[in-house]
Structure formats: C-alpha cells, structure tokens
CSV table of C-alpha atoms in Angstrom, one decimal:
chain,number,residue,atom,x,y,z
Z,1,UNK,CA,-25.8,-8.8,-5.1
Z,2,UNK,CA,-23.8,-11.1,-7.3
Z,3,UNK,CA,-24.5,-10.8,-11.0
Z,4,UNK,CA,-23.9,-14.1,-12.8
Z,5,UNK,CA,-21.8,-13.6,-15.9
Z,6,UNK,CA,-20.6,-10.2,-15.1
Z,7,UNK,CA,-17.2,-9.8,-16.8
Z,8,UNK,CA,-14.1,-9.4,-14.7
Z,9,UNK,CA,-12.7,-6.1,-15.9
Z,10,UNK,CA,-11.5,-4.1,-12.9
Z,11,UNK,CA,-7.9,-4.1,-11.6
Z,12,UNK,CA,-7.3,-2.3,-8.3
Z,13,UNK,CA,-4.3,-1.0,-6.4
Z,14,UNK,CA,-5.4,-1.1,-2.7
Z,15,UNK,CA,-3.9,1.3,-0.3
Z,16,UNK,CA,-4.7,3.8,2.4
Z,17,UNK,CA,-6.8,6.9,2.0
Z,18,UNK,CA,-4.8,9.7,0.5
Z,19,UNK,CA,-2.7,7.3,-1.6
Z,20,UNK,CA,-2.5,7.0,-5.3
Z,21,UNK,CA,-0.8,5.2,-8.2
Z,22,UNK,CA,1.2,6.4,-11.2
Z,23,UNK,CA,1.0,3.0,-12.8
Z,24,UNK,CA,-2.6,3.0,-14.0
Z,25,UNK,CA,-1.9,4.2,-17.5
Z,26,UNK,CA,0.9,1.6,-17.9
Z,27,UNK,CA,-1.4,-1.1,-16.7
Z,28,UNK,CA,-4.2,0.1,-19.1
Z,29,UNK,CA,-1.7,-0.1,-22.0
Z,30,UNK,CA,-0.7,-3.6,-21.0
Z,31,UNK,CA,-4.3,-4.7,-20.8
Z,32,UNK,CA,-4.9,-3.5,-24.4
Z,33,UNK,CA,-1.7,-5.3,-25.6
Z,34,UNK,CA,-3.1,-8.5,-24.1
Z,35,UNK,CA,-6.6,-8.0,-25.5
Z,36,UNK,CA,-8.3,-7.2,-22.2
Z,37,UNK,CA,-10.8,-4.4,-21.8
Z,38,UNK,CA,-9.7,-3.9,-18.2
Z,39,UNK,CA,-9.2,-0.6,-16.3
Z,40,UNK,CA,-7.1,0.0,-13.2
Z,41,UNK,CA,-8.0,2.4,-10.3
Z,42,UNK,CA,-6.7,3.2,-6.8
Z,43,UNK,CA,-8.8,1.8,-4.0
Z,44,UNK,CA,-8.6,4.1,-0.9
Z,45,UNK,CA,-9.5,1.5,1.6
Z,46,UNK,CA,-10.2,2.5,5.2
Z,47,UNK,CA,-10.1,-1.2,6.4
Z,48,UNK,CA,-8.9,-4.6,5.2
Z,49,UNK,CA,-12.6,-5.6,5.0
Z,50,UNK,CA,-13.1,-3.0,2.3
Z,51,UNK,CA,-10.2,-4.4,0.4
Z,52,UNK,CA,-11.5,-8.0,0.7
Z,53,UNK,CA,-15.1,-7.0,-0.3
Z,54,UNK,CA,-13.8,-5.2,-3.4
Z,55,UNK,CA,-11.6,-8.2,-4.4
Z,56,UNK,CA,-14.5,-10.6,-3.9
Z,57,UNK,CA,-16.8,-8.6,-6.2
Z,58,UNK,CA,-17.7,-10.3,-9.5
Z,59,UNK,CA,-16.0,-7.6,-11.7
Z,60,UNK,CA,-12.6,-8.0,-9.9
Z,61,UNK,CA,-9.9,-9.1,-12.3
Z,62,UNK,CA,-6.7,-8.6,-10.3
Z,63,UNK,CA,-5.2,-6.6,-7.4
Z,64,UNK,CA,-2.0,-5.0,-6.2
Z,65,UNK,CA,-1.8,-4.5,-2.5
Z,66,UNK,CA,0.3,-1.7,-1.0
Z,67,UNK,CA,0.8,-0.2,2.5
Z,68,UNK,CA,-0.7,-0.8,5.0
Z,69,UNK,CA,-2.5,-4.0,3.8
Z,70,UNK,CA,0.3,-6.3,2.7
Z,71,UNK,CA,0.3,-8.4,5.8
Z,72,UNK,CA,-3.3,-8.0,6.8
Z,73,UNK,CA,-4.6,-9.4,3.4
Z,74,UNK,CA,-3.0,-12.8,3.8
Z,75,UNK,CA,-5.6,-14.5,6.1
Z,76,UNK,CA,-8.4,-13.3,3.9
Z,77,UNK,CA,-7.2,-15.1,0.7
Z,78,UNK,CA,-8.1,-18.6,-0.3
Z,79,UNK,CA,-4.5,-19.5,-1.3
Z,80,UNK,CA,-1.2,-17.9,-0.6
Z,81,UNK,CA,2.0,-19.2,-2.3
Z,82,UNK,CA,5.2,-20.1,-0.6
Z,83,UNK,CA,6.9,-16.8,-1.5
Z,84,UNK,CA,4.2,-14.7,0.2
Z,85,UNK,CA,4.1,-17.0,3.2
Z,86,UNK,CA,7.8,-16.9,3.6
Z,87,UNK,CA,7.9,-13.2,3.3
Z,88,UNK,CA,4.9,-12.6,5.5
Z,89,UNK,CA,3.6,-10.1,3.0
Z,90,UNK,CA,1.4,-10.2,-0.1
Z,91,UNK,CA,1.3,-7.5,-2.8
Z,92,UNK,CA,-0.4,-9.3,-5.7
Z,93,UNK,CA,-3.8,-11.0,-5.9
Z,94,UNK,CA,-5.2,-12.9,-8.8
Z,95,UNK,CA,-8.7,-14.5,-9.1
Z,96,UNK,CA,-9.5,-18.0,-10.5
Z,97,UNK,CA,-12.5,-18.8,-12.6
Z,98,UNK,CA,-14.3,-20.1,-9.5
Z,99,UNK,CA,-13.7,-16.8,-7.7
Z,100,UNK,CA,-11.0,-18.0,-5.3
Z,101,UNK,CA,-8.3,-15.4,-4.5
Z,102,UNK,CA,-4.6,-16.3,-4.8
Z,103,UNK,CA,-1.9,-14.2,-3.3
Z,104,UNK,CA,1.8,-13.9,-4.1
Z,105,UNK,CA,4.6,-11.3,-3.8
Z,106,UNK,CA,6.2,-9.5,-6.7
Z,107,UNK,CA,7.8,-6.6,-4.8
Z,108,UNK,CA,10.9,-8.7,-4.3
Z,109,UNK,CA,11.3,-9.2,-8.0
Z,110,UNK,CA,11.1,-5.4,-8.5
Z,111,UNK,CA,13.8,-4.8,-5.9
Z,112,UNK,CA,16.1,-7.6,-7.1
Z,113,UNK,CA,15.9,-6.6,-10.8
Z,114,UNK,CA,16.3,-2.9,-10.1
Z,115,UNK,CA,19.4,-3.5,-8.1
Z,116,UNK,CA,20.9,-5.9,-10.7
Z,117,UNK,CA,20.2,-3.4,-13.5
Z,118,UNK,CA,22.1,-0.6,-11.6
Z,119,UNK,CA,25.2,-2.7,-11.3
Z,120,UNK,CA,27.9,-2.9,-13.9
Z,121,UNK,CA,28.0,-6.7,-13.3
Z,122,UNK,CA,24.9,-8.9,-12.9
Z,123,UNK,CA,26.8,-11.6,-11.1
Z,124,UNK,CA,25.3,-12.7,-7.8
Z,125,UNK,CA,28.1,-13.0,-5.2
Z,126,UNK,CA,27.6,-14.9,-2.0
Z,127,UNK,CA,28.6,-13.2,1.3
Z,128,UNK,CA,27.4,-9.7,0.5
Z,129,UNK,CA,25.8,-7.5,3.1
Z,130,UNK,CA,22.6,-5.6,2.9
Z,131,UNK,CA,20.9,-2.8,4.8
Z,132,UNK,CA,17.2,-2.1,4.9
Z,133,UNK,CA,15.5,1.0,6.3
Z,134,UNK,CA,12.1,0.0,7.7
Z,135,UNK,CA,10.6,-3.3,8.8
Z,136,UNK,CA,7.1,-3.5,7.3
Z,137,UNK,CA,5.7,-5.4,4.4
Z,138,UNK,CA,8.0,-3.7,1.9
Z,139,UNK,CA,11.0,-4.5,4.2
Z,140,UNK,CA,10.1,-8.2,4.1
Z,141,UNK,CA,10.2,-8.1,0.3
Z,142,UNK,CA,13.6,-6.3,0.4
Z,143,UNK,CA,15.0,-8.9,2.7
Z,144,UNK,CA,13.9,-11.7,0.3
Z,145,UNK,CA,15.4,-9.8,-2.6
Z,146,UNK,CA,18.7,-9.2,-0.8
Z,147,UNK,CA,18.9,-12.8,0.1
Z,148,UNK,CA,18.4,-13.8,-3.5
Z,149,UNK,CA,21.4,-11.5,-4.3
Z,150,UNK,CA,23.7,-13.4,-2.0
Z,151,UNK,CA,23.3,-11.3,1.2
Z,152,UNK,CA,23.8,-13.4,4.3
Z,153,UNK,CA,24.0,-10.6,6.8
Z,154,UNK,CA,21.2,-7.9,6.7
Z,155,UNK,CA,21.2,-4.9,8.9
Z,156,UNK,CA,17.9,-3.2,9.7
Z,157,UNK,CA,17.5,0.5,10.6
Z,158,UNK,CA,14.1,1.1,12.1
Z,159,UNK,CA,12.8,3.2,15.0
Z,160,UNK,CA,10.5,0.5,16.4
Z,161,UNK,CA,12.3,-2.5,17.9
Z,162,UNK,CA,9.1,-4.5,18.0
Z,163,UNK,CA,8.7,-4.3,14.2
Z,164,UNK,CA,12.2,-5.6,13.7
Z,165,UNK,CA,11.5,-8.5,16.0
Z,166,UNK,CA,8.5,-9.3,13.9
Z,167,UNK,CA,10.6,-9.2,10.7
Z,168,UNK,CA,13.2,-11.4,12.3
Z,169,UNK,CA,10.5,-13.9,13.3
Z,170,UNK,CA,9.2,-14.0,9.7
Z,171,UNK,CA,12.7,-14.7,8.4
Z,172,UNK,CA,12.6,-17.9,10.4
Z,173,UNK,CA,10.2,-19.2,7.6
Z,174,UNK,CA,13.2,-19.3,5.2
Z,175,UNK,CA,14.9,-22.5,4.4
Z,176,UNK,CA,17.9,-22.8,6.8
Z,177,UNK,CA,20.4,-22.8,4.0
Z,178,UNK,CA,19.2,-19.4,2.7
Z,179,UNK,CA,18.1,-17.8,6.0
Z,180,UNK,CA,19.9,-14.4,6.5
Z,181,UNK,CA,21.1,-13.1,9.8
Z,182,UNK,CA,19.0,-10.1,10.8
Z,183,UNK,CA,20.6,-7.4,13.0
Z,184,UNK,CA,18.8,-4.4,14.3
Z,185,UNK,CA,21.2,-1.5,14.3
Z,186,UNK,CA,20.0,1.0,16.9
Z,187,UNK,CA,23.0,3.3,17.5
Z,188,UNK,CA,25.8,5.0,15.6
Z,189,UNK,CA,28.3,3.3,17.9
Z,190,UNK,CA,26.9,-0.1,16.9
Z,191,UNK,CA,27.1,0.8,13.2
Z,192,UNK,CA,30.7,2.0,13.6
Z,193,UNK,CA,31.9,-1.5,14.4
Z,194,UNK,CA,30.3,-3.1,11.3
Z,195,UNK,CA,31.5,-3.6,7.7
Z,196,UNK,CA,29.6,-1.5,5.1
Z,197,UNK,CA,26.7,-2.9,3.2
Z,198,UNK,CA,26.8,-3.7,-0.6
Z,199,UNK,CA,23.1,-2.9,-1.0
Z,200,UNK,CA,20.9,-0.4,0.9
Z,201,UNK,CA,17.1,-0.5,0.4
Z,202,UNK,CA,14.7,2.1,1.8
Z,203,UNK,CA,11.2,0.8,2.4
Z,204,UNK,CA,9.6,3.7,4.3
Z,205,UNK,CA,7.7,6.8,3.3
Z,206,UNK,CA,9.7,10.0,2.8
Z,207,UNK,CA,9.6,12.2,5.9
Z,208,UNK,CA,11.7,14.6,7.9
Z,209,UNK,CA,12.9,12.9,11.2
Z,210,UNK,CA,11.5,14.6,14.2
Z,211,UNK,CA,11.5,12.3,17.2
Z,212,UNK,CA,14.6,11.2,19.0
Z,213,UNK,CA,14.3,7.6,17.6
Z,214,UNK,CA,13.8,8.9,14.1
Z,215,UNK,CA,16.8,11.2,14.3
Z,216,UNK,CA,19.0,8.4,15.7
Z,217,UNK,CA,17.9,6.1,12.9
Z,218,UNK,CA,18.9,8.7,10.3
Z,219,UNK,CA,22.3,9.1,12.0
Z,220,UNK,CA,22.8,5.3,11.8
Z,221,UNK,CA,22.0,5.4,8.1
Z,222,UNK,CA,24.5,8.3,7.5
Z,223,UNK,CA,27.1,6.4,9.4
Z,224,UNK,CA,26.8,3.5,7.0
Z,225,UNK,CA,26.8,5.9,4.0
Z,226,UNK,CA,30.1,7.5,5.2
Z,227,UNK,CA,32.0,4.2,5.2
Z,228,UNK,CA,34.1,3.2,2.2
Z,229,UNK,CA,31.8,1.7,-0.4
Z,230,UNK,CA,32.3,-1.9,-1.5
Z,231,UNK,CA,32.4,-2.6,-5.3
Z,232,UNK,CA,29.0,-2.8,-7.0
Z,233,UNK,CA,27.2,-1.0,-4.1
Z,234,UNK,CA,23.8,0.5,-4.8
Z,235,UNK,CA,21.2,2.4,-2.7
Z,236,UNK,CA,17.6,1.9,-3.8
Z,237,UNK,CA,14.5,3.6,-2.3
Z,238,UNK,CA,11.2,1.9,-2.9
Z,239,UNK,CA,9.4,5.1,-2.0
Z,240,UNK,CA,8.7,7.4,-5.1
Z,241,UNK,CA,6.7,10.2,-3.5
Z,242,UNK,CA,8.8,12.1,-4.3
Z,243,UNK,CA,11.1,10.5,-6.8
Z,244,UNK,CA,14.2,12.0,-5.1
Z,245,UNK,CA,13.6,11.1,-1.5
Z,246,UNK,CA,15.6,12.4,1.5
Z,247,UNK,CA,17.3,9.0,1.8
Z,248,UNK,CA,18.3,9.0,-1.9
Z,249,UNK,CA,19.7,12.5,-1.7
Z,250,UNK,CA,21.7,11.6,1.3
Z,251,UNK,CA,23.2,8.6,-0.5
Z,252,UNK,CA,24.1,10.7,-3.5
Z,253,UNK,CA,25.9,13.2,-1.2
Z,254,UNK,CA,28.1,10.4,-0.1
Z,255,UNK,CA,28.8,9.2,-3.6
Z,256,UNK,CA,26.5,6.2,-3.7
Z,257,UNK,CA,24.9,5.1,-7.0
Z,258,UNK,CA,21.1,5.3,-6.5
Z,259,UNK,CA,17.9,3.8,-7.9
Z,260,UNK,CA,14.5,5.4,-7.5
Z,261,UNK,CA,11.3,3.6,-6.6
Z,262,UNK,CA,9.7,3.8,-10.0
Z,263,UNK,CA,12.2,1.2,-11.2
Z,264,UNK,CA,10.8,-1.2,-8.6
Z,265,UNK,CA,7.3,-0.7,-10.1
Z,266,UNK,CA,8.5,-1.1,-13.6
Z,267,UNK,CA,10.3,-4.3,-13.0
Z,268,UNK,CA,7.2,-5.9,-11.6
Z,269,UNK,CA,4.9,-5.2,-14.6
Z,270,UNK,CA,5.6,-8.4,-16.5
Z,271,UNK,CA,5.4,-10.6,-13.4
Z,272,UNK,CA,2.1,-9.1,-12.3
Z,273,UNK,CA,0.3,-9.6,-15.6
Z,274,UNK,CA,1.3,-13.3,-16.2
Z,275,UNK,CA,-0.9,-14.6,-13.3
Z,276,UNK,CA,-3.8,-12.4,-14.2
Z,277,UNK,CA,-4.0,-13.4,-17.9
Z,278,UNK,CA,-1.7,-16.4,-18.4
Z,279,UNK,CA,0.1,-14.4,-21.1
Z,280,UNK,CA,3.6,-12.9,-21.3
Z,281,UNK,CA,4.3,-9.4,-22.5
Z,282,UNK,CA,6.4,-9.1,-25.6
Z,283,UNK,CA,9.7,-7.2,-25.2
Z,284,UNK,CA,8.6,-4.2,-27.2
Z,285,UNK,CA,5.3,-4.0,-25.3
Z,286,UNK,CA,7.1,-4.1,-22.0
Z,287,UNK,CA,9.4,-1.3,-23.2
Z,288,UNK,CA,6.4,0.8,-24.2
Z,289,UNK,CA,4.8,0.2,-20.8
Z,290,UNK,CA,8.0,1.3,-19.1
Z,291,UNK,CA,8.0,4.6,-21.1
Z,292,UNK,CA,4.4,5.3,-20.1
Z,293,UNK,CA,5.2,4.7,-16.5
Z,294,UNK,CA,8.2,7.0,-16.6
Z,295,UNK,CA,6.2,9.8,-18.3
Z,296,UNK,CA,3.5,9.5,-15.6
Z,297,UNK,CA,6.2,9.7,-12.9
Z,298,UNK,CA,7.6,12.9,-14.5
Z,299,UNK,CA,4.2,14.5,-14.9
Z,300,UNK,CA,2.9,13.8,-11.4
Z,301,UNK,CA,3.8,16.7,-9.1
Z,302,UNK,CA,3.7,14.4,-6.0
Z,303,UNK,CA,6.4,12.3,-7.6
Z,304,UNK,CA,8.4,14.9,-9.5
Z,305,UNK,CA,7.8,18.4,-8.0
Z,306,UNK,CA,7.6,21.1,-10.5
Z,307,UNK,CA,10.9,22.7,-9.5
Z,308,UNK,CA,12.6,19.3,-10.3
Z,309,UNK,CA,10.7,18.8,-13.6
Z,310,UNK,CA,12.0,21.1,-16.3
C-alpha cells in the first residue's frame, strides 16, 4: 500500500544474500551533514524484482547497486543516463519527486580517481595499456575508467570467454574515437607476446583458483606482473573482502604499487550524494566521511581479519 506523503528516508545498497557494506556509517554521517534524516542499510535481494520493489517503495531515497544486479537493474528503471547505457552497468539509482527512478554509474569515478591518486603524476597520457580481471558489471566500469585515463588497448583476464564477448559487445556503445580495443588473454603464451599494462584492475571476488580455467587465468595474471613495469603503473583491486586480496598480495610480491577497494568506495561518496540531494559535500565533510569509512574497514573482520588488524 502506498502511503501518500510518506517521507523518503531510506537509502539501500542492493546486493546478494550474504553480502554487506562497510559504507553505511559514512553515508549516515553525510546525510547528517546535508540535513537529511536518512538511514542506509544493505538489501540482501534474492531477485531483481525484490530490488525493484524496494526501490519503488514510497520511503526510498536512493540506492547503490552491487553484484549481481548491476546489469539486470537497467531495464527496470525509468531513465538511464548515457554513461550507464554505454557501460551496460548501473550502480547508482536516484528517485525524482514523481517517483521515477534514474540510473547512472559512479563505479568508474571511484576507479579512475583511486588510480590517479596512487600515481606520482596526475597527467593523463594517451596510449597507455590496461588489464582487467573479470568481465562483469564492475569490469565494465573499469574499462570505462581506463579509457578515461588514456588506455586504448585493454587486456581482459577471465575464465569465461562468453562473458568477455559480452563485455566487448558493450564496448561497441562507445564513441568510435574513444572505443578501446578489448583482447581476451587466455593463455600464458599469449601474454608473453604482449607489452605490460600500465594499470591493472581486479573486479572479481577474492577466491583461491581451483578449476583448470581459474588456475590458467591466475597464471596469465602472474605473467603480466612479472614483466618490467612501466612508469606510473598501479594495481587496484575493487574487491575489499578482504582488504588484502590474493590479487593485491601477488602484485605486491612483484613490486607493483597497489590500491585497495575501499579507496574506490570513498572516491564515489561525493558523486553519489549530489544526485540524491542536489547538494555538494564540503571538503572537510568529505574528509570526515573518508575517515569513518576507513575506520569501519579496519574494524570489520571480513575486510581486515584480526591477525591483520593490530
């Protein structure tokens, strides 16, 4: 039942059962800064219909969409901007006064800004190469971010060739002038004949490879890590459960500068709240929200295991 006049006060992060978020306290702080009595909670959705029903409820004020719903949410929204359509993935939903739902993507901003912050130079140089691990919704945001950083050639390491084909098809939505070349790297031998990437972005959950295709994918990743690193190279993992993923630790073993996934979350905070409220965070407010986010990451045992948290 729709209750006329019910205040919009609930912000959700929609994901799969068993998921969670470390960002709720930071979002709660931002809401207070912007004069909103809003609360954020994690929606453990078993279906995309459950996500849509929650977002259509009269108390809904804003939503963040995570795996596995970033692609599936698109046809259920009233409006999707060019960025989300180009990526083929939506992670941010806002609601208008008339109840219509608008989707965009802020993941790519988090990836781009986290990579830029990790470099000693913020210059964007054309002709760089990128590598992404995974080919899902987060992988699409990573491709868009790498393209914005000047990458024309992007390698993809992924166990499922069909997923990479789908990613490559979505990249055809890009303007021709900025459309990157997507190459699925399936074997170590194939990787051996390629120049090393400047940026590596992991977009998959942390797990120990077990199948033949998973083990081969990890071997391809290690082959790229073992090459001589270009200047300003960075490895970022969007996964932060745990903070130090297997892929991050491997990169560190080969001397790569690394960035954890919490940085990607933090660099989206400002971009996520502007569409919801029409207001910008002040610099000091944003810094305080970052501090809350980092504290939550360090205190959450699924992000920072106790043995890694002195």
